């Protein structure tokens, strides 16, 4: 910034003292800005050239975040600076302009004008870059311009504009000072158009916001209390306008870009963490071997057989009740629901809905899955009809309603309170929302997949439909596991972009904000919010693992090798094989009981209940079949390789232009 030459004025208050300590408000603002800068630097942010990601993490304003629910960045960005030079220039200008504003407007007017014009300036910047932050290059690739706006210059431009106007009739300030300020503002604006990295939208927004304050103080002299009241009114109006504008500019398009950037940055952070996690797993494995229960023989670990003859034809999925006593089995052969009491080892009831006439070619009525409400009052049976889901009153033991959802409903999930449910329709690629109490379909999403998603009716693997972290979004995939995405449960609108999966075929397990999917190539870990591929763990043994299950207590993982006579038990922390359980029959499904100490193995003759206090030594098994997982690849590396192959085939991708707009 050019220096402002302000000649000394003789008046009753003495000469103007443009020093740091003479004006406490200016000194306080400078101290806050410097303190924030030093605090950021101490915590690893570069002193000279911070990365845009660092500035965003500390509160910098990026339009795609600021306009999608993080409007607090409009305020925080005013006190963050992109390096030492940026800070020094802005603080020098504040030391010159601040005392003039403090003298002309008073402490209250000065503070209100500074904050109000700074907020309007930041809002103008967010509006501009929100509208112009995405473009298409000559190769028809979508380019996202990541512009981070930080600095105090928006507020400083606002103060300068206000002083220029107010000084026109101020005998203390004089027209010469007003002209000097105007020259500095014009020169800085001109330089901003020629210098890259300068946020001109912020500067122009600050100037325009400063004009009403200047006009108010220029128009007439008023008592101090009246001036403060009017200034407070202008500030409140500016704050209201900024708040309403930030809400009005929110849009699905901006949120999609925000999710894209968040996923990209999360992938970068995850890539740097993968190596450390492997070292932690190695160290944890050594401690876990010492803490294992004493190994027992195969006969001692064989478990307790529960004979259930109907299971021979019940090839559908089963769900354990919330209390762990009842098992609800989708019987595909009888198109019914079987309820098993695990404590008494008997089938309590079979609920068979009326037969559904299905005469169209390719039409199927097969109960493939079951969803049970948290209070075990209701059950939903997707597939009981070709285009409907059956609602079962478990206490009465009968079907009480059919929800007409869509073509070939495949999977359902209840809300946490059990009052609503959501159904994935495989035939028309949609999700239906149900009001269970009112027994009504209350919404249906648009088609969620692209053209090849219509393979849902062929070679269907287990689809994904479950709650994402926070309970406001659904995580779902196609039945072929070809796609993965999130859906807003309230609006039934997709959130973010469709994520293309690799060769994963089924869910392995879920940990808080991570979903593990299993496939021939190994285990793929996806972060749910934001949704992206975090890492891929390659299988390093000779077996292809399937039938994964995770214990609720976070200790055990269970997996099957179809060619080995054992169930492999892994540590959920180290992902190393720690024990095995004997297996004599083909297993359909593995389920942990809520206590985390019991594993249920379902097969076509019933079930086996294993106690995890009695397990076999895995040393010989690992020597023969190898360890389960070993080599880890960061999701960013996998995605970059895929992008490179796509670019070679002339397929457009997404690039990030990283830049920052400051207030210098």
XYZ file of C-alpha atoms in Angstrom:
664
model
C 0.000 0.000 0.000
C 1.212 3.590 -0.667
C 1.785 5.715 2.381
C -0.939 8.213 3.213
C 0.465 11.668 3.796
C -1.683 13.326 6.473
C -0.528 16.833 7.446
C -0.720 17.746 11.106
C -3.737 19.821 12.106
C -3.839 22.312 14.933
C -7.008 22.086 16.962
C -8.215 21.852 20.522
C -7.255 18.201 20.825
C -3.677 18.736 19.756
C -1.811 17.264 16.797
C -2.919 13.944 15.360
C -0.910 11.143 16.897
C -0.708 8.230 14.467
C 1.125 5.907 16.790
C 0.265 2.419 17.883
C -0.384 3.222 21.530
C -2.240 6.533 21.169
C -5.432 4.926 19.889
C -6.482 1.852 21.817
C -9.028 0.514 19.308
C -6.594 0.581 16.419
C -3.933 -0.939 18.638
C -6.345 -3.646 19.720
C -7.266 -4.569 16.141
C -3.606 -4.745 15.173
C -2.861 -6.872 18.232
C -5.655 -9.327 17.391
C -4.506 -9.717 13.778
C -0.879 -10.207 14.802
C -1.841 -12.655 17.571
C -3.873 -14.782 15.144
C -0.968 -14.796 12.685
C 1.558 -15.816 15.356
C -0.780 -18.503 16.743
C -1.261 -19.982 13.269
C 2.495 -19.942 12.631
C 3.261 -21.649 15.935
C 0.853 -24.425 14.949
C 2.588 -25.189 11.683
C 1.171 -22.683 9.185
C 3.858 -21.235 6.902
C 5.108 -17.787 7.948
C 5.498 -16.560 4.382
C 3.315 -18.577 1.994
C 0.548 -20.608 3.676
C -1.197 -23.264 1.631
C -4.851 -22.529 0.743
C -5.856 -25.639 2.705
C -4.169 -24.244 5.833
C -5.991 -20.929 5.462
C -9.326 -22.726 5.080
C -8.651 -24.876 8.141
C -8.079 -21.729 10.222
C -11.218 -19.947 9.021
C -10.423 -18.487 5.606
C -13.400 -17.820 3.372
C -13.852 -20.187 0.438
C -17.117 -19.543 -1.371
C -18.101 -23.197 -1.682
C -17.914 -23.585 2.106
C -18.959 -20.085 3.189
C -22.181 -20.170 1.162
C -23.169 -23.713 2.183
C -23.661 -23.331 5.906
C -20.317 -21.938 7.107
C -21.103 -18.211 7.002
C -18.991 -17.682 10.155
C -16.012 -17.655 7.788
C -17.052 -14.174 6.660
C -16.010 -12.920 10.103
C -13.016 -15.160 10.821
C -11.395 -14.479 7.443
C -11.025 -10.773 8.377
C -8.369 -11.671 10.964
C -6.356 -14.224 8.927
C -3.493 -13.257 6.625
C -1.653 -15.089 3.862
C 1.897 -14.586 5.107
C 4.069 -11.944 6.758
C 4.070 -9.496 3.817
C 0.285 -9.561 3.583
C -0.021 -8.929 7.327
C 2.506 -6.070 7.383
C 0.882 -4.240 4.477
C -2.577 -4.430 5.995
C -1.448 -3.518 9.513
C 0.515 -0.539 8.153
C -2.601 0.708 6.383
C -4.679 0.108 9.529
C -2.156 2.096 11.624
C -2.593 5.034 9.230
C -6.336 4.945 8.586
C -7.490 3.663 12.001
C -6.696 6.760 14.072
C -8.436 8.991 11.501
C -11.544 6.798 11.628
C -11.409 6.683 15.432
C -11.200 10.471 15.606
C -13.889 11.111 12.968
C -16.438 8.404 13.882
C -15.679 7.781 17.548
C -14.776 4.387 18.981
C -18.267 2.938 18.528
C -18.730 4.185 14.982
C -15.216 3.092 14.046
C -15.718 -0.448 15.374
C -19.130 -0.848 13.719
C -17.923 0.517 10.381
C -14.846 -1.735 10.435
C -16.785 -4.937 11.126
C -19.775 -4.138 8.904
C -17.734 -3.169 5.835
C -15.442 -6.151 6.382
C -18.390 -8.551 6.437
C -19.933 -7.024 3.321
C -16.553 -7.185 1.573
C -16.140 -10.877 2.465
C -19.706 -11.586 1.324
C -19.053 -9.871 -2.005
C -15.951 -11.998 -2.488
C -17.864 -15.201 -1.661
C -20.646 -14.235 -4.080
C -18.187 -13.540 -6.898
C -16.126 -16.696 -6.528
C -19.226 -18.786 -5.906
C -20.515 -17.738 -9.322
C -17.172 -17.908 -11.136
C -15.367 -20.692 -9.273
C -16.153 -23.492 -11.748
C -15.254 -23.448 -15.431
C -14.652 -25.793 -18.354
C -11.341 -25.894 -20.210
C -10.670 -26.626 -23.886
C -10.628 -30.369 -23.200
C -14.134 -30.115 -21.718
C -12.754 -30.875 -18.269
C -14.381 -29.319 -15.234
C -11.931 -27.060 -13.397
C -12.639 -25.896 -9.846
C -10.821 -22.709 -8.885
C -10.103 -22.976 -5.169
C -9.884 -19.327 -4.110
C -9.446 -18.564 -0.426
C -10.168 -15.002 0.660
C -8.426 -13.714 3.778
C -7.250 -10.406 5.203
C -8.385 -7.117 6.676
C -8.235 -5.087 3.470
C -11.974 -5.312 2.773
C -12.656 -3.524 6.075
C -9.792 -1.091 5.417
C -11.192 -0.200 2.002
C -14.557 0.383 3.650
C -13.033 2.728 6.246
C -11.106 4.567 3.531
C -14.264 5.094 1.458
C -16.211 6.300 4.499
C -13.434 8.765 5.439
C -13.173 10.075 1.862
C -16.855 11.042 1.843
C -17.093 12.187 5.463
C -13.985 14.361 5.138
C -15.474 16.565 2.453
C -17.075 18.859 5.059
C -14.795 18.103 7.998
C -12.739 21.163 8.907
C -10.535 19.053 11.209
C -9.738 16.469 8.584
C -9.668 18.720 5.536
C -10.238 18.121 1.859
C -6.549 17.444 1.260
C -6.576 14.358 3.488
C -9.756 13.157 1.836
C -8.106 13.540 -1.562
C -5.011 11.687 -0.348
C -7.120 8.783 0.846
C -9.005 8.729 -2.445
C -5.735 8.610 -4.373
C -4.471 5.704 -2.288
C -7.726 3.797 -2.820
C -7.653 4.364 -6.589
C -3.984 3.362 -6.871
C -4.559 0.177 -4.874
C -7.597 -0.762 -6.919
C -5.630 -0.252 -10.124
C -2.732 -2.338 -8.837
C -5.150 -5.034 -7.806
C -6.318 -5.535 -11.389
C -2.711 -6.013 -12.508
C -1.394 -8.112 -9.605
C -2.339 -11.807 -9.389
C -3.595 -13.137 -6.060
C -5.465 -9.971 -5.058
C -9.144 -10.322 -4.158
C -10.635 -7.403 -6.050
C -14.174 -8.506 -5.300
C -13.411 -8.099 -1.606
C -11.892 -4.639 -2.180
C -14.801 -3.387 -4.268
C -17.343 -4.799 -1.821
C -15.605 -2.987 1.050
C -15.571 0.309 -0.838
C -19.263 0.113 -1.662
C -20.115 -0.823 1.929
C -18.170 2.184 3.241
C -20.118 4.711 1.184
C -23.307 4.739 3.363
C -21.231 5.336 6.506
C -19.370 8.191 4.808
C -22.558 9.790 3.506
C -24.124 9.621 6.963
C -21.201 11.426 8.637
C -20.845 13.909 5.761
C -24.507 14.950 5.621
C -24.771 16.671 9.016
C -23.325 17.034 12.485
C -25.281 15.118 15.125
C -25.060 14.544 18.858
C -22.721 11.655 19.698
C -25.496 9.394 21.016
C -27.560 9.948 17.866
C -24.584 9.278 15.637
C -23.874 6.048 17.487
C -27.498 4.945 17.193
C -27.586 5.589 13.456
C -24.235 3.869 12.970
C -25.451 0.861 14.938
C -28.527 0.766 12.700
C -26.378 0.778 9.572
C -24.222 -1.994 11.019
C -27.251 -4.106 11.923
C -28.652 -3.613 8.422
C -25.353 -4.726 6.894
C -25.218 -7.775 9.172
C -28.803 -8.737 8.281
C -28.126 -8.303 4.564
C -25.001 -10.457 4.746
C -26.764 -13.184 6.706
C -29.764 -13.302 4.354
C -27.496 -13.279 1.304
C -25.416 -16.167 2.627
C -28.592 -18.227 3.065
C -30.081 -17.255 -0.288
C -26.940 -18.206 -2.232
C -26.813 -21.752 -0.886
C -27.560 -24.259 -3.642
C -27.135 -27.963 -4.479
C -24.544 -27.016 -7.108
C -22.385 -25.207 -4.551
C -22.747 -28.073 -2.089
C -21.670 -30.553 -4.752
C -18.499 -28.547 -5.405
C -17.930 -28.196 -1.645
C -18.189 -31.972 -1.232
C -15.796 -32.471 -4.146
C -13.161 -30.202 -2.640
C -13.603 -31.642 0.854
C -13.171 -35.162 -0.522
C -10.052 -34.154 -2.443
C -8.464 -32.602 0.628
C -9.523 -35.498 2.830
C -7.907 -37.907 0.382
C -4.660 -35.944 0.568
C -4.747 -36.025 4.365
C -5.554 -39.742 4.383
C -2.681 -40.499 2.006
C -0.223 -39.064 4.524
C -1.789 -41.105 7.348
C -1.751 -44.548 5.719
C 1.912 -45.291 6.488
C 1.500 -44.286 10.121
C -1.569 -46.496 10.484
C 0.360 -49.516 9.192
C 3.098 -48.942 11.778
C 0.451 -48.645 14.488
C -1.148 -51.904 13.353
C 2.227 -53.663 13.513
C 2.848 -52.436 17.060
C -0.692 -53.296 18.165
C -0.462 -56.838 16.806
C 2.449 -57.664 19.120
C 0.440 -56.624 22.192
C -2.713 -58.432 21.035
C -0.982 -61.805 20.774
C -0.036 -61.582 24.457
C -3.597 -60.678 25.511
C -5.337 -63.518 23.627
C -7.205 -66.215 25.588
C -5.425 -69.553 25.927
C -5.932 -71.567 22.699
C -8.108 -74.658 22.921
C -8.555 -77.743 20.765
C -10.900 -77.978 17.779
C -13.447 -79.984 19.788
C -13.502 -77.402 22.578
C -13.912 -74.527 20.101
C -16.572 -76.319 18.018
C -19.457 -74.307 19.476
C -23.107 -75.172 20.108
C -25.262 -76.436 17.248
C -28.786 -74.983 16.844
C -30.802 -77.227 14.515
C -33.239 -75.294 12.307
C -34.316 -77.537 9.413
C -36.101 -74.719 7.567
C -32.765 -72.930 7.063
C -31.935 -75.314 4.216
C -34.209 -73.311 1.930
C -34.015 -69.928 3.683
C -31.254 -68.403 1.564
C -32.139 -64.791 2.358
C -30.417 -62.435 4.764
C -31.063 -62.510 8.512
C -31.112 -59.665 11.042
C -30.504 -59.946 14.753
C -32.944 -58.167 17.046
C -31.731 -55.257 19.139
C -31.630 -57.386 22.310
C -29.818 -60.294 20.693
C -32.450 -62.897 21.609
C -34.471 -63.112 18.394
C -33.194 -63.745 14.885
C -35.339 -62.595 11.950
C -34.723 -64.623 8.787
C -35.905 -63.722 5.276
C -37.050 -67.059 3.874
C -36.671 -66.875 0.104
C -38.218 -70.277 -0.532
C -41.394 -69.676 1.436
C -41.460 -65.933 0.670
C -41.927 -65.443 4.393
C -40.386 -64.213 7.640
C -39.115 -66.746 10.192
C -38.515 -65.687 13.790
C -36.016 -67.750 15.798
C -35.508 -67.687 19.569
C -31.762 -68.172 19.991
C -32.008 -68.838 23.722
C -34.513 -71.667 23.289
C -33.001 -72.725 19.932
C -36.414 -72.948 18.251
C -38.381 -71.217 15.539
C -41.138 -69.270 17.246
C -43.185 -68.256 14.254
C -43.398 -68.100 10.470
C -45.207 -65.106 8.987
C -46.332 -65.815 5.432
C -47.958 -62.919 3.559
C -50.671 -63.722 1.000
C -49.320 -64.879 -2.347
C -48.747 -62.070 -4.845
C -49.767 -62.760 -8.440
C -46.830 -62.011 -10.671
C -47.547 -62.810 -14.308
C -45.268 -60.382 -16.148
C -42.094 -61.713 -17.751
C -39.102 -61.402 -15.419
C -41.312 -60.571 -12.442
C -40.135 -61.970 -9.094
C -41.672 -62.018 -5.636
C -38.905 -63.108 -3.294
C -38.278 -61.825 0.226
C -34.529 -61.239 -0.059
C -33.990 -59.215 3.126
C -35.664 -58.043 6.309
C -35.482 -54.793 8.279
C -36.564 -54.719 11.935
C -37.391 -51.516 13.829
C -35.193 -50.646 16.844
C -38.027 -51.487 19.263
C -38.749 -54.755 17.393
C -42.343 -53.713 16.868
C -42.297 -53.693 13.075
C -40.549 -55.539 10.280
C -40.317 -54.619 6.610
C -40.112 -57.296 3.927
C -38.743 -55.949 0.616
C -39.636 -58.239 -2.254
C -42.805 -59.680 -0.771
C -44.451 -58.121 -3.823
C -42.994 -57.179 -7.204
C -43.427 -53.479 -6.479
C -44.237 -53.276 -2.773
C -42.779 -53.719 0.693
C -44.689 -55.617 3.346
C -45.139 -54.150 6.834
C -45.330 -56.832 9.526
C -46.727 -56.268 13.022
C -44.373 -58.523 14.984
C -46.568 -58.624 18.097
C -49.642 -59.656 16.092
C -47.597 -61.910 13.832
C -49.148 -60.826 10.544
C -48.731 -58.592 7.526
C -50.715 -55.386 8.071
C -49.860 -53.216 5.078
C -48.237 -53.119 1.636
C -46.272 -49.994 0.707
C -46.300 -49.449 -3.064
C -42.709 -48.221 -3.350
C -41.276 -48.966 -6.784
C -40.065 -51.686 -9.083
C -38.343 -54.537 -7.250
C -37.713 -53.258 -3.697
C -34.502 -54.855 -2.423
C -33.478 -53.451 0.952
C -35.016 -51.332 3.733
C -33.785 -49.456 6.788
C -35.644 -47.848 9.702
C -34.955 -44.449 11.214
C -33.599 -44.403 14.751
C -37.022 -43.728 16.253
C -38.676 -46.395 14.095
C -41.294 -43.978 12.754
C -39.903 -43.769 9.244
C -38.212 -46.162 6.856
C -36.429 -46.001 3.520
C -36.494 -48.582 0.729
C -34.020 -49.126 -2.104
C -35.896 -50.032 -5.299
C -33.606 -52.013 -7.589
C -35.825 -52.009 -10.645
C -36.249 -48.248 -11.114
C -33.073 -47.082 -9.333
C -34.775 -45.069 -6.600
C -35.294 -44.726 -2.845
C -38.767 -44.435 -1.283
C -39.483 -42.820 2.093
C -42.181 -44.405 4.269
C -44.183 -43.075 7.200
C -44.659 -46.265 9.218
C -47.258 -44.907 11.643
C -49.408 -43.359 8.906
C -48.681 -46.281 6.568
C -47.975 -44.020 3.626
C -45.242 -43.488 1.037
C -44.217 -39.870 1.652
C -41.571 -39.401 -1.015
C -39.481 -40.938 -3.738
C -36.073 -39.942 -5.032
C -35.181 -39.420 -8.682
C -33.222 -42.136 -10.452
C -29.917 -42.475 -8.603
C -27.675 -44.424 -10.949
C -26.361 -44.105 -14.454
C -27.302 -46.374 -17.318
C -25.341 -49.475 -16.294
C -26.948 -49.307 -12.857
C -29.921 -51.071 -14.419
C -28.065 -54.360 -14.135
C -29.633 -54.605 -10.698
C -31.764 -57.557 -11.697
C -28.789 -59.649 -12.817
C -26.209 -61.302 -10.572
C -27.222 -59.120 -7.671
C -24.833 -58.903 -4.723
C -25.771 -57.363 -1.399
C -26.731 -53.673 -1.916
C -25.843 -50.956 0.576
C -28.553 -48.988 2.370
C -27.656 -47.629 5.801
C -27.403 -44.430 7.752
C -24.379 -42.232 7.305
C -22.753 -40.563 10.316
C -25.073 -38.013 11.906
C -28.325 -39.731 10.970
C -29.386 -37.151 8.351
C -28.035 -38.840 5.246
C -28.295 -42.316 3.774
C -25.378 -44.219 2.310
C -26.431 -46.467 -0.551
C -25.194 -48.403 -3.535
C -26.628 -50.289 -6.447
C -27.285 -53.976 -6.063
C -24.338 -54.710 -8.354
C -22.102 -52.645 -6.061
C -21.148 -50.572 -9.092
C -21.881 -47.207 -7.490
C -21.834 -45.613 -4.056
C -23.394 -42.321 -2.995
C -25.128 -40.425 -0.184
C -28.710 -39.174 -0.102
C -30.281 -36.464 2.039
C -32.975 -38.257 4.029
C -35.200 -35.174 4.349
C -35.248 -34.157 0.666
C -34.369 -37.500 -0.971
C -31.896 -35.587 -3.131
C -28.387 -36.896 -3.863
C -25.542 -35.304 -1.907
C -22.268 -34.923 -3.767
C -21.265 -36.913 -6.806
C -21.778 -40.543 -7.687
C -18.707 -42.564 -6.678
C -17.664 -45.328 -9.031
C -16.590 -48.488 -7.188
C -13.929 -50.955 -8.231
C -14.430 -54.717 -8.064
C -15.988 -54.710 -4.583
C -18.875 -57.133 -4.219
C -20.299 -56.842 -0.706
C -20.133 -54.994 2.583
C -17.395 -56.202 4.912
C -18.163 -54.009 7.914
C -18.816 -50.442 9.042
C -16.795 -48.336 11.498
C -18.289 -44.960 12.462
C -17.433 -42.799 9.434
C -15.849 -45.585 7.373
C -17.321 -48.335 5.221
C -15.266 -51.405 4.303
C -16.190 -53.223 1.098
C -14.868 -56.625 0.100
C -13.786 -57.838 -3.322
C -11.315 -60.095 -5.102
C -8.668 -57.368 -4.950
C -8.907 -56.911 -1.206
C -10.619 -54.577 1.225
C -11.542 -51.072 0.129
C -12.076 -48.496 2.887
C -14.387 -45.604 2.016
C -14.815 -42.522 4.161
C -18.513 -41.663 4.302
C -18.538 -37.911 5.012
C -17.197 -36.686 2.696
C -17.498 -39.741 0.499
C -14.237 -40.943 -1.056
C -11.984 -44.000 -1.366
C -9.533 -43.769 1.542
C -7.359 -46.856 1.080
C -7.241 -50.355 -0.396
C -5.787 -53.247 1.607
C -4.584 -56.057 -0.632
C -5.116 -59.662 0.396
C -1.724 -61.258 0.937
C -2.857 -64.810 1.712
C -3.903 -67.557 -0.671
C -7.560 -67.320 0.274
C -10.301 -64.998 -0.948
C -12.163 -63.862 2.133
C -15.940 -63.382 2.272
C -18.798 -63.284 4.760
C -17.187 -60.538 6.827
C -18.734 -59.544 10.182
C -17.615 -57.111 12.893
C -18.271 -57.352 16.616
C -20.163 -54.464 18.269
C -17.479 -54.062 20.938
C -14.885 -53.128 18.330
C -12.605 -56.097 19.089
C -13.187 -58.857 16.544
C -13.613 -59.368 12.808
C -14.729 -62.689 11.355
C -14.238 -63.804 7.761
C -14.569 -66.956 5.684
C -12.268 -68.757 3.326
C -14.474 -71.067 1.286
C -11.596 -73.473 0.714
C -10.424 -73.677 4.342
C -12.070 -75.619 7.198
C -12.069 -72.656 9.557
C -13.479 -69.226 10.266
C -10.712 -66.650 10.449
C -10.830 -64.240 13.419
C -8.990 -60.972 13.017
C -8.298 -58.109 15.355
C -10.394 -55.126 14.379
C -7.544 -52.857 15.422
C -4.518 -54.469 13.766
C -6.365 -56.388 11.000
C -4.115 -59.387 11.796
C -5.302 -62.970 12.192
C -5.338 -63.754 15.909
C -7.373 -66.986 16.119
C -9.546 -69.419 14.162
C -12.769 -71.378 14.738
C -13.508 -74.802 13.247
C -16.032 -75.039 10.399
C -17.693 -78.195 9.053
C -20.508 -76.792 6.869
C -20.771 -74.092 4.181
C -21.639 -70.813 5.922
C -24.334 -68.451 4.648
C -23.822 -65.577 7.073
C -21.799 -64.584 10.146
C -23.413 -62.458 12.884
C -21.940 -61.234 16.165
C -24.264 -61.058 19.167
C -24.508 -57.675 20.945
C -22.184 -58.773 23.775
C -19.315 -59.071 21.274
C -18.299 -62.371 22.857
C -20.446 -64.709 20.770
C -20.384 -65.411 17.025
C -23.353 -66.917 15.204
C -22.636 -68.888 12.035
C -25.704 -69.559 9.853
C -25.756 -72.494 7.462
C -28.421 -74.541 5.693
C -28.958 -76.837 8.692
C -29.361 -74.090 11.281
C -26.701 -72.188 13.201
C -23.615 -72.666 15.344
C -23.067 -70.469 18.383
C -19.344 -69.929 19.071
C -17.921 -68.524 22.286
C -14.972 -66.237 21.556
C -13.471 -67.189 24.907
C -12.699 -70.584 23.336
C -10.703 -70.165 20.131
C -7.969 -72.105 18.351
C -4.383 -71.059 17.724
C -3.950 -69.547 14.236
C -0.192 -70.095 13.745
C -0.425 -73.159 11.491
C -3.407 -71.703 9.617
C -1.493 -68.495 8.810
C 1.539 -70.506 7.687
C -0.640 -72.429 5.249
C -2.986 -69.707 4.006
C -1.020 -66.564 4.755
C -2.027 -63.412 6.603
C -5.320 -61.793 5.630
C -4.285 -58.301 4.527
C -0.897 -56.679 4.157
C -0.145 -54.076 1.492
C -1.995 -50.760 1.838
C -2.541 -48.304 -1.016
C -3.863 -44.812 -0.363
C -7.108 -44.039 -2.131
C -5.509 -40.947 -3.684
C -2.907 -43.148 -5.402
C -5.601 -45.496 -6.680
C -7.703 -42.603 -7.976
C -4.704 -40.900 -9.620
C -3.863 -44.113 -11.452
C -7.466 -44.422 -12.620
C -7.474 -40.759 -13.727
C -4.251 -41.256 -15.651
C -5.782 -44.196 -17.502
C -8.962 -42.218 -18.157
C -7.007 -39.231 -19.487
C -5.068 -41.544 -21.772
C -8.420 -42.674 -23.130
C -9.472 -39.011 -23.550
C -11.963 -39.120 -20.700
C -12.354 -35.794 -18.890
C -11.540 -35.502 -15.211
C -11.680 -32.920 -12.469
C -8.774 -30.609 -11.726
C -8.217 -28.177 -8.900
C -6.697 -24.779 -9.501
C -5.241 -23.792 -6.176
C -5.045 -20.069 -5.520
C -5.830 -17.573 -2.835
C -7.353 -14.143 -2.836
C -6.053 -11.957 -0.079
C -6.838 -8.496 1.092
C -3.517 -6.934 0.159
